[in-house]
Structures are given as structure tokens and as C-alpha cells.
Coordinates of C-alpha atoms in Angstrom, one line a residue:
M1 CA -23.4 15.1 -38.0
L2 CA -22.2 17.9 -35.6
S3 CA -25.5 18.0 -33.9
R4 CA -25.4 14.2 -33.4
L5 CA -22.0 14.4 -31.8
M6 CA -23.1 17.2 -29.5
S7 CA -26.3 15.4 -28.4
S8 CA -24.2 12.2 -27.7
S9 CA -21.7 14.2 -25.6
I10 CA -24.5 15.9 -23.7
R11 CA -26.1 12.5 -22.9
S12 CA -22.7 11.2 -21.7
L13 CA -22.4 14.2 -19.5
D14 CA -25.8 13.6 -18.0
R15 CA -24.7 10.1 -17.1
E16 CA -21.7 11.4 -15.1
Y17 CA -21.3 13.5 -12.0
N18 CA -18.6 14.5 -9.5
C19 CA -18.6 12.7 -6.3
T20 CA -16.8 14.0 -3.2
V21 CA -15.7 11.7 -0.4
R22 CA -14.4 13.0 2.9
L23 CA -11.6 10.8 4.2
L24 CA -10.7 9.9 7.8
D25 CA -8.0 12.7 8.0
D26 CA -10.7 15.2 6.9
S27 CA -9.2 15.7 3.5
E28 CA -11.5 15.3 0.4
Y29 CA -11.2 13.0 -2.6
T30 CA -13.2 14.0 -5.7
C31 CA -13.8 11.8 -8.7
T32 CA -16.2 11.5 -11.6
I33 CA -18.3 8.4 -11.8
Q34 CA -21.1 7.1 -14.0
R35 CA -24.7 7.3 -12.6
D36 CA -25.1 3.5 -13.3
A37 CA -21.8 2.7 -11.5
K38 CA -21.9 0.3 -8.6
G39 CA -20.7 1.2 -5.1
Q40 CA -17.7 -1.1 -5.4
Y41 CA -16.3 1.0 -8.2
L42 CA -16.2 4.1 -6.1
F43 CA -14.8 2.2 -3.1
D44 CA -12.0 0.7 -5.2
L45 CA -11.1 4.2 -6.5
I46 CA -10.7 5.5 -2.9
C47 CA -8.7 2.5 -1.8
H48 CA -6.4 2.9 -4.8
H49 CA -6.0 6.6 -3.9
L50 CA -5.0 5.6 -0.3
N51 CA -2.9 2.7 -1.4
L52 CA -5.0 0.5 0.9
L53 CA -5.1 -3.3 0.5
E54 CA -6.8 -4.3 3.8
K55 CA -9.9 -2.6 2.7
D56 CA -12.6 -4.9 4.0
Y57 CA -12.7 -3.1 7.4
F58 CA -13.9 0.1 5.8
G59 CA -17.1 1.4 4.1
I60 CA -18.7 4.5 2.6
R61 CA -21.8 6.2 4.0
Y62 CA -23.7 9.4 3.4
V63 CA -26.8 11.3 4.5
D64 CA -29.7 11.3 2.2
P65 CA -32.2 14.2 1.7
D66 CA -34.4 12.8 4.5
K67 CA -31.4 13.2 6.9
Q68 CA -31.0 9.5 7.2
R69 CA -27.6 7.8 7.3
V70 CA -27.1 5.4 4.4
S71 CA -24.3 2.8 4.0
V72 CA -23.3 2.3 0.4
N73 CA -24.1 -1.3 -0.7
F74 CA -21.2 -2.2 -2.9
P75 CA -22.8 -4.9 -5.1
K76 CA -25.7 -2.6 -6.0
Y77 CA -25.9 0.3 -8.4
F78 CA -24.6 3.4 -6.7
M79 CA -27.3 6.1 -7.0
T80 CA -29.4 8.1 -9.5
Q81 CA -29.8 11.1 -7.3
P82 CA -27.8 14.4 -7.2
P83 CA -24.3 14.0 -5.8
F84 CA -23.8 13.8 -2.1
T85 CA -20.7 14.3 0.1
M86 CA -19.9 10.9 1.4
C87 CA -17.5 9.8 4.2
L88 CA -15.0 6.9 4.3
R89 CA -15.3 5.3 7.8
V90 CA -14.3 2.1 9.6
K91 CA -17.3 -0.2 9.1
F92 CA -15.9 -3.2 11.0
Y93 CA -13.5 -2.4 13.8
P94 CA -10.7 -5.0 14.0
P95 CA -10.9 -6.9 17.2
D96 CA -7.1 -6.7 17.6
P97 CA -5.7 -3.7 15.7
A98 CA -2.1 -5.0 16.3
A99 CA -2.9 -8.0 14.1
L100 CA -3.4 -5.8 11.1
K101 CA -0.7 -6.5 8.5
E102 CA 0.1 -2.9 7.2
E103 CA 0.8 0.3 9.0
I104 CA -1.5 2.3 6.6
T105 CA -4.5 0.3 7.8
R106 CA -3.6 0.8 11.5
Y107 CA -3.2 4.5 10.8
L108 CA -6.7 4.8 9.3
V109 CA -8.2 2.8 12.2
F110 CA -6.3 5.1 14.6
L111 CA -7.9 8.2 12.9
Q112 CA -11.3 6.6 13.3
V113 CA -10.9 5.8 17.0
K114 CA -9.4 9.2 17.6
R115 CA -12.5 10.6 16.0
D116 CA -14.7 8.4 18.3
L117 CA -12.8 9.8 21.3
Y118 CA -13.3 13.4 20.2
H119 CA -17.1 12.9 19.7
G120 CA -17.7 11.1 23.0
R121 CA -18.4 7.6 21.6
L122 CA -15.3 6.1 23.2
L123 CA -16.1 6.3 27.0
C124 CA -13.3 5.9 29.6
K125 CA -12.3 7.1 33.0
T126 CA -10.0 10.1 33.6
S127 CA -6.7 8.2 33.9
D128 CA -7.3 6.3 30.6
A129 CA -8.4 9.5 28.9
A130 CA -5.2 11.2 29.9
L131 CA -3.1 8.3 28.6
L132 CA -5.0 8.2 25.3
A133 CA -4.7 11.9 24.7
A134 CA -1.0 11.8 25.5
Y135 CA -0.5 9.0 22.9
I136 CA -2.3 11.3 20.3
L137 CA -0.1 14.2 21.3
Q138 CA 3.1 12.1 21.0
A139 CA 2.0 10.9 17.6
E140 CA 1.1 14.4 16.4
I141 CA 4.0 16.6 17.7
G142 CA 6.7 14.1 18.8
D143 CA 8.8 14.4 22.0
Y144 CA 8.3 17.3 24.3
D145 CA 10.6 20.3 23.5
P146 CA 10.6 23.2 26.0
G147 CA 11.6 25.6 23.2
K148 CA 8.6 24.6 21.1
H149 CA 6.0 23.7 23.7
P150 CA 5.3 26.4 26.2
E151 CA 3.3 26.0 29.4
G152 CA -0.2 24.9 28.7
Y153 CA 0.6 23.6 25.2
S154 CA -1.8 20.6 25.6
S155 CA -4.8 22.9 25.9
K156 CA -4.4 24.0 22.3
F157 CA -5.4 20.5 21.2
Q158 CA -9.0 19.2 21.4
F159 CA -8.9 15.6 22.3
F160 CA -12.4 15.3 23.9
P161 CA -15.7 17.2 23.7
K162 CA -14.8 19.0 26.9
H163 CA -12.3 18.5 29.7
S164 CA -10.9 20.2 32.8
E165 CA -7.6 22.0 33.3
K166 CA -6.5 19.3 35.7
L167 CA -6.9 16.7 32.9
E168 CA -4.9 18.9 30.6
R169 CA -2.0 19.1 33.1
R170 CA -2.1 15.3 33.5
I171 CA -1.9 14.9 29.7
A172 CA 1.1 17.2 29.4
E173 CA 2.8 15.4 32.4
I174 CA 2.4 12.0 30.7
H175 CA 3.6 13.3 27.4
K176 CA 6.7 14.9 29.0
T177 CA 7.8 12.0 31.2
E178 CA 6.4 8.7 30.0
L179 CA 6.4 8.8 26.2
I180 CA 9.8 10.2 25.3
G181 CA 11.3 8.5 22.2
Q182 CA 8.1 6.9 20.9
T183 CA 7.7 7.2 17.2
P184 CA 4.3 8.1 15.7
E185 CA 3.8 4.5 14.6
T186 CA 4.5 3.2 18.2
S187 CA 2.3 5.9 19.8
E188 CA -0.6 5.0 17.4
L189 CA -0.2 1.3 18.1
N190 CA -0.2 1.9 21.9
F191 CA -3.2 4.1 21.5
L192 CA -5.1 1.3 19.8
H193 CA -3.9 -1.2 22.3
K194 CA -5.5 0.8 25.1
A195 CA -8.6 1.7 23.2
Q196 CA -9.5 -1.9 22.3
T197 CA -9.7 -2.7 26.1
L198 CA -12.5 -0.2 26.6
E199 CA -16.1 -1.5 26.4
T200 CA -17.2 1.1 23.9
Y201 CA -14.4 0.4 21.4
G202 CA -16.0 0.1 18.0
V203 CA -19.4 1.5 19.0
D204 CA -21.4 3.3 16.3
P205 CA -24.5 4.4 18.3
H206 CA -28.0 4.2 16.8
P207 CA -30.5 6.3 18.8
C208 CA -33.6 4.3 19.9
K209 CA -36.1 4.2 22.7
D210 CA -37.3 1.3 24.8
V211 CA -40.9 0.3 25.3
S212 CA -41.2 2.9 28.2
G213 CA -40.0 5.7 26.0
N214 CA -36.6 6.0 27.6
P215 CA -33.8 7.0 25.2
A216 CA -31.1 4.4 24.5
F217 CA -28.3 3.7 22.0
L218 CA -27.9 0.4 20.2
A219 CA -24.5 -0.5 18.8
F220 CA -22.7 -3.4 17.2
T221 CA -19.1 -4.0 18.2
P222 CA -16.4 -6.6 17.2
F223 CA -17.5 -8.7 20.2
G224 CA -21.2 -8.5 20.1
F225 CA -24.4 -6.4 20.6
T226 CA -24.5 -3.7 23.2
V227 CA -27.1 -1.3 24.6
L228 CA -26.2 2.0 26.3
Q229 CA -28.4 4.2 28.5
G230 CA -27.2 7.3 30.3
N231 CA -23.6 6.8 29.1
R232 CA -23.5 3.3 30.6
R233 CA -23.7 -0.1 29.1
I234 CA -26.8 -1.9 30.4
H235 CA -26.8 -4.9 28.0
F236 CA -24.1 -6.9 26.2
L237 CA -24.7 -10.0 24.1
T238 CA -21.8 -11.8 22.3
W239 CA -22.3 -12.7 18.7
E240 CA -22.5 -16.3 19.7
E241 CA -25.5 -15.6 21.9
V242 CA -27.4 -13.5 19.3
T243 CA -29.6 -15.8 17.3
K244 CA -31.7 -13.5 15.2
L245 CA -32.3 -9.8 14.4
K246 CA -35.7 -8.7 13.2
F247 CA -37.5 -5.5 12.5
E248 CA -41.0 -4.4 11.5
A249 CA -41.6 -0.7 10.8
K250 CA -39.9 1.1 13.7
T251 CA -39.7 -1.9 16.0
F252 CA -36.4 -3.7 16.3
H253 CA -36.1 -7.1 18.0
I254 CA -32.9 -9.0 19.2
Y255 CA -33.3 -12.7 20.0
A256 CA -30.5 -14.3 22.0
N257 CA -29.7 -17.6 23.8
Q258 CA -27.5 -17.1 26.8
T259 CA -27.7 -20.7 27.8
E260 CA -29.7 -23.7 26.6
D261 CA -32.7 -22.8 28.9
R262 CA -32.3 -19.0 29.0
K263 CA -33.5 -17.1 26.0
I264 CA -34.2 -13.4 25.9
I265 CA -35.8 -11.0 23.5
L266 CA -34.9 -7.3 23.6
T267 CA -37.3 -4.8 21.9
Y268 CA -36.5 -1.2 21.0
F269 CA -38.0 1.5 18.7
A270 CA -36.1 3.5 16.1
P271 CA -37.1 7.1 15.2
T272 CA -38.2 6.1 11.7
P273 CA -38.8 2.9 9.7
E274 CA -35.8 3.9 7.5
A275 CA -33.5 4.2 10.6
C276 CA -34.8 0.8 11.9
K277 CA -34.0 -0.8 8.6
H278 CA -30.5 0.7 8.6
L279 CA -30.0 -0.6 12.1
W280 CA -31.1 -4.1 11.1
K281 CA -28.8 -4.1 8.1
C282 CA -25.8 -3.0 10.2
G283 CA -26.6 -5.8 12.7
V284 CA -26.8 -8.4 10.0
E285 CA -23.5 -7.3 8.4
N286 CA -21.6 -7.2 11.7
Q287 CA -23.0 -10.6 12.8
A288 CA -22.0 -12.2 9.5
F289 CA -18.5 -10.5 9.5
F290 CA -17.5 -11.4 13.1
K291 CA -19.4 -14.7 13.7
L292 CA -19.1 -16.8 10.5
E293 CA -16.0 -18.9 9.5
K294 CA -16.4 -18.5 5.8
S295 CA -18.2 -16.1 3.4
S296 CA -19.8 -19.2 1.8
Q297 CA -21.8 -19.6 5.0
V298 CA -23.5 -16.2 4.5
R299 CA -27.3 -16.6 3.8
T300 CA -30.0 -14.2 2.8
V301 CA -31.9 -13.1 5.9
S302 CA -35.4 -11.8 6.1
S303 CA -36.8 -9.3 8.5
S304 CA -39.9 -11.4 9.0
N305 CA -40.8 -15.0 9.7
L306 CA -42.9 -15.3 6.6
F307 CA -41.3 -15.7 3.2
F308 CA -43.6 -13.2 1.4
K309 CA -43.4 -10.5 4.0
G310 CA -40.6 -8.1 5.1
S311 CA -37.2 -7.0 3.7
R312 CA -34.5 -9.4 2.6
F313 CA -30.8 -8.7 2.8
R314 CA -27.5 -10.5 2.2
Y315 CA -24.1 -9.5 3.4
S316 CA -21.8 -9.6 0.3
G317 CA -18.3 -9.2 1.6
K318 CA -15.6 -11.4 3.3
V319 CA -15.8 -12.4 6.9
A320 CA -13.1 -11.5 9.5
K321 CA -11.2 -14.8 9.4
E322 CA -10.9 -14.6 5.6
V323 CA -9.7 -11.0 5.8
M324 CA -7.0 -12.0 8.3
E325 CA -5.9 -14.9 6.1
Q326 CA -5.8 -12.7 3.0
S327 CA -3.8 -10.0 4.9
A328 CA -1.2 -12.5 5.9
K329 CA -0.4 -13.0 2.2
I330 CA 0.4 -9.3 1.5
K331 CA 4.0 -8.9 0.4
R332 CA 5.0 -5.4 -0.6
D333 CA 7.0 -2.5 0.6
P334 CA 5.1 -0.5 3.2
P335 CA 3.4 2.4 1.5
E336 CA 4.3 5.9 2.5
I337 CA 2.0 7.5 5.0
H338 CA 1.3 11.3 5.0
R339 CA 0.1 12.0 8.5
A340 CA -2.1 15.0 9.0
G341 CA -2.1 17.4 11.9
M342 CA -4.8 17.5 14.5
V343 CA -8.0 18.9 13.0
P344 CA -11.4 18.7 14.8
S345 CA -13.2 15.8 13.2
R346 CA -16.7 15.5 11.9
S347 CA -18.7 12.4 12.5
C348 CA -22.0 10.8 13.5
P349 CA -24.1 10.7 16.7
S350 CA -22.4 10.8 20.1
I351 CA -23.5 8.6 23.0
T352 CA -23.2 11.7 25.3
H353 CA -26.1 13.5 23.4
G354 CA -29.7 13.2 22.7
P355 CA -30.7 11.2 19.6
R356 CA -29.5 12.3 16.2
L357 CA -30.3 10.7 12.8
T358 CA -27.6 12.1 10.6
S359 CA -23.9 12.5 10.3
V360 CA -24.0 15.9 8.7
P361 CA -20.6 17.6 8.8
R362 CA -19.9 19.9 11.7
T363 CA -19.6 23.0 9.4
R364 CA -23.3 22.5 8.5
R365 CA -24.8 22.0 11.9
R366 CA -25.6 24.3 14.8
A367 CA -23.6 23.9 17.9
V368 CA -25.6 23.0 21.0
H369 CA -24.0 23.0 24.4
I370 CA -24.7 20.4 27.0
S371 CA -25.3 21.3 30.6
I372 CA -22.4 19.6 32.5
M373 CA -21.1 19.2 36.0
E374 CA -17.7 20.9 36.2
G375 CA -14.9 19.4 38.3
L376 CA -14.1 15.9 39.5
E377 CA -14.9 16.7 43.1
S378 CA -18.5 17.7 42.5
L379 CA -18.9 14.5 40.4
R380 CA -17.7 12.4 43.3
D381 CA -20.0 14.2 45.7
S382 CA -23.0 13.9 43.4
A383 CA -25.8 11.7 44.7
H384 CA -27.6 11.5 41.4
S385 CA -25.3 9.0 39.7
T386 CA -26.3 5.3 40.1
P387 CA -23.4 3.1 39.2
V388 CA -24.1 0.0 37.2
R389 CA -21.4 -2.5 36.5
S390 CA -20.7 -3.5 33.0
V391 CA -19.5 -6.9 31.7
S392 CA -15.8 -6.1 31.1
H393 CA -14.7 -2.5 31.7
G394 CA -16.4 -0.3 34.2
D395 CA -15.4 3.3 33.7
S396 CA -17.3 6.0 31.8
F397 CA -17.8 9.6 31.0
M398 CA -20.3 11.5 33.1
A399 CA -22.3 14.1 31.2
S400 CA -25.9 15.2 31.3
R401 CA -28.0 14.9 28.2
G402 CA -28.1 18.0 25.9
Q403 CA -31.1 19.8 24.7
M404 CA -31.6 20.4 21.0
E405 CA -32.0 24.1 20.0
D406 CA -34.3 24.9 17.1
G407 CA -34.0 21.4 15.7
G408 CA -30.2 21.8 15.2
E409 CA -27.7 19.0 15.4
A410 CA -25.9 18.6 18.7
S411 CA -22.2 19.0 18.9
T412 CA -20.3 17.1 21.6
S413 CA -19.5 18.7 24.9
A414 CA -18.8 16.5 27.9
V415 CA -16.5 16.3 31.0
I416 CA -14.6 13.2 32.0
S417 CA -15.0 11.7 35.4
D418 CA -13.3 9.2 37.7
E419 CA -16.7 7.7 38.4
T420 CA -16.7 3.9 38.2
Y421 CA -19.3 1.1 37.9
S422 CA -20.4 -0.6 41.1
P423 CA -19.4 -4.3 41.3
S424 CA -22.6 -5.1 43.0
D425 CA -25.0 -4.9 40.1
S426 CA -25.2 -7.3 37.3
V427 CA -25.7 -6.4 33.6
L428 CA -28.5 -8.7 32.6
P429 CA -31.4 -9.9 34.9
T430 CA -31.8 -13.6 34.9
P431 CA -34.2 -14.6 32.1
V432 CA -36.7 -17.2 33.0
A433 CA -39.2 -19.4 31.0
E434 CA -42.5 -18.0 29.7
H435 CA -45.7 -19.8 30.6
G436 CA -47.3 -21.9 27.9
M437 CA -44.1 -22.6 25.9
E438 CA -42.3 -25.9 25.7
M439 CA -39.0 -24.2 25.0
P440 CA -38.6 -21.5 27.8
L441 CA -38.5 -18.0 26.5
A442 CA -38.0 -14.8 28.5
R443 CA -40.4 -12.0 27.7
H444 CA -39.0 -8.5 27.4
H445 CA -40.0 -5.1 28.9
N446 CA -38.0 -1.9 28.8
G447 CA -35.5 -3.7 26.8
A448 CA -34.7 -6.1 29.7
P449 CA -35.7 -9.7 30.1
C450 CA -38.4 -10.4 32.7
N451 CA -38.8 -13.1 35.4
I452 CA -42.1 -14.7 34.4
D453 CA -42.0 -17.6 36.8
E454 CA -42.1 -15.3 39.8
E455 CA -45.5 -14.0 38.7
S456 CA -47.1 -17.1 40.3
S457 CA -45.6 -16.2 43.7
S458 CA -47.7 -14.7 46.5
E459 CA -48.9 -11.1 46.5
K460 CA -46.6 -10.4 49.4
G461 CA -43.5 -11.6 47.7
A462 CA -44.4 -9.5 44.6
L463 CA -44.7 -6.4 46.8
K464 CA -41.3 -7.0 48.3
E465 CA -39.8 -7.4 44.8
G466 CA -41.5 -4.2 43.8
Q467 CA -39.9 -2.3 46.7
A468 CA -36.4 -3.7 45.8
A469 CA -36.9 -2.7 42.1
E470 CA -35.7 0.8 42.7
S471 CA -32.1 -0.3 42.5
G472 CA -31.9 -0.7 38.7
P473 CA -33.8 -0.4 35.4
G474 CA -34.0 -4.2 34.9
R475 CA -35.8 -4.7 38.2
R476 CA -38.1 -1.8 37.5
A477 CA -39.1 -3.7 34.4
L478 CA -39.9 -6.7 36.5
R479 CA -42.2 -4.7 38.8
M480 CA -43.9 -3.2 35.7
V481 CA -44.7 -6.7 34.4
R482 CA -46.3 -7.8 37.7
T483 CA -48.6 -4.8 37.9
K484 CA -49.4 -4.9 34.1
P485 CA -49.4 -8.5 32.9
S486 CA -50.7 -7.6 29.5
S487 CA -49.3 -4.5 27.8
P488 CA -50.7 -3.0 24.6
S489 CA -47.5 -3.9 22.8
D490 CA -48.1 -7.6 23.6
V491 CA -51.7 -7.4 22.3
E492 CA -50.4 -5.7 19.1
E493 CA -47.8 -8.3 18.6
L494 CA -50.5 -11.1 19.0
N495 CA -52.8 -9.3 16.5
K496 CA -49.9 -9.1 14.0
F497 CA -49.1 -12.8 14.4
I498 CA -52.8 -13.8 13.9
L499 CA -53.0 -11.6 10.7
S500 CA -49.8 -13.2 9.4
V501 CA -51.2 -16.7 10.0
L502 CA -54.5 -15.9 8.3
R503 CA -52.6 -14.3 5.3
L504 CA -50.5 -17.4 4.9
F505 CA -53.6 -19.7 5.1
L506 CA -55.5 -17.7 2.5
V507 CA -52.5 -17.7 0.1
T508 CA -52.1 -21.5 0.6
I509 CA -55.8 -22.1 -0.2
G510 CA -55.6 -19.9 -3.3
L511 CA -52.5 -21.8 -4.6
L512 CA -54.2 -25.2 -4.1
F513 CA -57.3 -24.0 -5.8
A514 CA -55.3 -22.7 -8.8
L515 CA -53.4 -26.0 -9.0
L516 CA -56.7 -28.0 -9.0
L517 CA -58.1 -25.9 -11.8
L518 CA -54.9 -26.4 -13.8
L519 CA -55.1 -30.1 -13.3
I520 CA -58.7 -30.3 -14.5
M521 CA -58.0 -28.3 -17.6
L522 CA -55.0 -30.6 -18.5
T523 CA -57.0 -33.8 -18.0
E524 CA -60.0 -32.5 -20.0
S525 CA -57.8 -31.3 -22.8
D526 CA -56.7 -33.3 -25.9
L527 CA -53.1 -33.5 -24.7
D528 CA -51.7 -37.0 -25.3
I529 CA -49.3 -37.4 -22.3
A530 CA -48.7 -40.7 -20.5
F531 CA -49.6 -39.6 -17.0
L532 CA -52.8 -37.8 -18.3
R533 CA -53.9 -40.9 -20.1
D534 CA -53.5 -42.9 -16.9
I535 CA -55.6 -40.4 -15.0
R536 CA -58.3 -40.4 -17.6
K537 CA -58.6 -44.2 -17.3
T538 CA -59.3 -44.2 -13.6
P539 CA -62.9 -44.9 -12.4
E540 CA -62.8 -41.8 -10.3
F541 CA -62.0 -39.5 -13.2
Q542 CA -64.7 -41.2 -15.4
Q543 CA -67.3 -40.6 -12.6
F544 CA -66.2 -36.9 -12.2
H545 CA -66.2 -36.4 -16.0
F546 CA -69.7 -37.7 -16.6
E547 CA -71.5 -36.7 -13.4
Y548 CA -70.0 -33.3 -12.8
F549 CA -67.8 -31.9 -15.5
C550 CA -70.1 -32.5 -18.5
P551 CA -73.3 -31.1 -16.9
L552 CA -71.3 -28.1 -15.7
R553 CA -69.9 -27.6 -19.2
R554 CA -73.4 -27.8 -20.8
W555 CA -74.8 -25.3 -18.2
F556 CA -72.0 -22.8 -19.0
A557 CA -72.5 -23.3 -22.7
C558 CA -76.3 -22.7 -22.3
K559 CA -75.7 -19.5 -20.3
L560 CA -73.2 -18.2 -22.9
R561 CA -75.6 -18.8 -25.8
W562 CA -78.4 -17.1 -23.9
M563 CA -76.1 -14.1 -23.2
G564 CA -75.0 -14.0 -26.8
G565 CA -78.6 -14.1 -28.1
F566 CA -79.6 -11.3 -25.6
L567 CA -76.8 -9.1 -26.8
V568 CA -77.5 -9.7 -30.5
S569 CA -81.2 -9.0 -30.0
K570 CA -80.3 -5.6 -28.6

């Protein structure tokens, strides 16, 4: 009896393990969960611990043993692997943080955006950076007090990856003169008001490469899909324009309709197939959350055009409009908020670095410094920066790309600049129809749509366009198309399409043949069913039965008897 109780207790212990979740304020929450528990169970425990009701904006993710970021899928069983340290993060950034019902939700979003600013994912010009940092300082330490805050006190706080003394003085000046009397709640709300106007608000960068091998970052924001290269946004598509997201192995495709006669396809390559699948799932979830009116409109999507090929995924949560309607019904006393002091945060890849695949905590990664240009004057005089205008907000950080040492993870180090985008360049080249298609489609190169109609122009005109192509990456892509009409990637895509069509044809033929054999067996059987009796009485069936089926049956019977006699004689 005692041994039975001990064995049952050991089995129950094997089914449980401790799970640690790092929260947005860098504190840790530890709980014990069953190995067969679903992700929703752990998420509900965390939200109960935080007293959080507007929880649909948040999610849990961790880094698996292959150094790949993984988002916990709440409806599925959690995991059967050894325990990981997971992180609670904002999964869907609210388009208007001021519209959030409860202050606890705004505070958690504030912590996430502050983390984004620290890690270089929230790009802005110097004046905006100084104001954002001053809001953080006011929320953390309150009004300026000469007795408590000596000269240079703002330098003791790390708001950005790296910044100049001039910027520190500007932060302190704003904090001393412009923010007096603001409560932490007001400062946090003003911080979010300013942050949401920046074009990289809500960006969670995924490192990729275009078809030419140039590094880029893909991201999904509350307003649409964006592509960043060299710390600048080169593409932006609203969720209404994005029609489909597809991936195959490491290749990721974005289909979009800008107008009725302008369709574009962007193609990028992820570091691994697992990273590409994670990117695709993030895109499907963000599109469903921000684009749809009701969760009942959510459909299962496939990564391929064929039903028997590719991955299938379905977003399982509420959509943004339903979350806002549900938040409006919350009626309770505001929960108490325990604000934490400024602690350097840990997070995932920065736009200002080379590509990273993981969000391993900073304590477990090796710091790598980025070669930067010190001083705003040298940045203004630099002739190497090529301004590119973005769709909405045109200011950015300026930092050169870091080099990874010994395979270690990069830690953020950047300098802020007054450099602005040029108003002369457009974000997206004009997509034009592709030859041989009834519905015009724009082909893609280097992640940019190409002008196919101009290929039929004279050789002289093509040469002029090639000379003008030096002004931007999109036009360089056009020049590449004219000199190389057929790239290996196009041939590979055509081969894959032909193989898919052949596979579909063979499967269809096999199914029809199997159905024909099943029908013959039923009609030749002794089953007394009305529709089978009607088939047997038709002249066509009688002819088939006596001229084909009976001779074939006798031939098979003869061969079986011969084989039986041959085996018996041996």
C-alpha cells in the first residue's frame, strides 16, 4: 500500500514542473503547472497575479533549445520539454493607448514601449528622444528637486542604447522646466501619446534578407506591415492592402493590393524555416486582430495554395474591436499599481543591429559594441547617409551595423541623430502589370515591386533609367530586372508550381480510380439496394458485365488456381 502511494506521488511529480515568467518590470513570477496544461492556463495565472483584465493585448514567448523565439499558442497543450524561462510581452500594441480602459494596462504598455526605446526598436529624432526620456524620468523620480538631483543626474539613467552628453542636458532641461507637477500616470500617458505617433511604434523586428542578400527587418504594427533597412522604413502596407501572407521553407511572400490595378508581391528570406514559420504566424495573428470586425470572421489559413500541402494555422483570440467593446464594460475600482524603478530591460532583436534569432536575457549574452559616429555635427556633415522619406513620420536613429563577436548576441549601442528623411523620395515604386496576365500583377525583386511595362521600351530609355537607378534601392531593383529578365528564383518558383500541379493531377486521378473500383465492387456484389438495382438493369452495365467483367473474373480465377496448384506441388 505504501509503495503504491509513493509511486503515484512520484508520477504526479513527474507531470508537474516549475515555470518562471519574466514580467515587463523585470520581476519574475514562478508557478507550478502540469505538463499537459494548455498555454491559456499559464496566461490566466499571470493575469490574475497582475490583476489584469484587458489581457488580449499581451502574450507569452520563450526561446527554445534551437535558439528560436516561440510564441505560446494558448489553445494548445503547453509543452512537454524541460522548463523554460518565459517572458510576458505586449503581443498586439494598442493603436491608441489612451483608449485603454484601465491604468494597469496602460502602465504595462508603457513598460513595453520604454523597453523598445531602450533596445533601439523605437526610432525617433533627437528632439523626440529627449522628450520621451524626460517623460520617463518624470514618471520614475517625479519633479526635479535640487537637493536630491545634482548636476548630471539624468546621465545615471539609461534611456537609449547610447546617447551624447548634449542629449542628456536636453533631457534634464525638459524635466526641470516643462514637466513640473505631472503625476506618474500623466507622464506615462503623455509618453504613449508621443510614442504612438512614431512610425516604428509597435515594431517587433524579424531579421530577414531580400533576394539580393541585403539584410532587412520585417515587422507587423497596429497599422500594417512594414519593412526596415538601414534603420529606415522602405515599405509600408496597411492591413487593408495586405491580401495574403505565404511562406515555404525559408521564403516569405507578402501579397498586397494598393489599388484595383496595382498589385505587388514582396519576397524575403528568413534565417531558418522555423523563423519563417514564426514570422508567418505573427503576421496572420496581427492581420486577424487589427483587420477583422468579429472573431467569427477568423478562418483557418494555409501557407500554400494547395489543400494537402503546407502549414495550417488559425488565430484563436478576440479581435481589436471586440477587445475595445469588452473593455468598455469593465466596472471595478482601479487596481493598485506597484511601479518599479528604472532597471535596464531585456528584450528581443533591435533594428539597430545585425540579425538575431533569439530573445535570450541580457545576463546570458555577450555584449557586442557597435561602431558609431559620435556627435550630431559629424552626422550632419556625413555624406554617406541617403535620406529616404517614409509614409508618415520621417526621423530616425543613425547607427552603423554591429559585428557579432564569437557568435555572441548583440547588445544595443546607438547614437541619436537629427537626420531626417528627404521629402523627395517615395516609399514604394509604382507597381505595374506583368505580361501574360489578365489581372495585372507586379513582380518583385529586392523586396520591391518592379515596373514590367517599361521593359518593352527602347534600349536607350532603359540605359537612362539604369543611370537614374542610383538614387534608391527600389530603382536599383528595376535596373536589375532589365539586365536580368529571368532570375534563378523565378525559375525555381515556376518549377515548384509545375510540381504542385502535377502532384494535384496525380492525386485526382488516383481518387477517381479508387472510386471507380469501389463502384464496380458494389454493383457486382449481392447488396440489394435500390440505386444498385437500377444500375444493374441498364444495358450498359449488362454489356460491361458479360463482355468484360466475367471474362476478367474467369482469367483471375484461372491464374489463382494455377498458382495454388504450383505451390501445393512444391
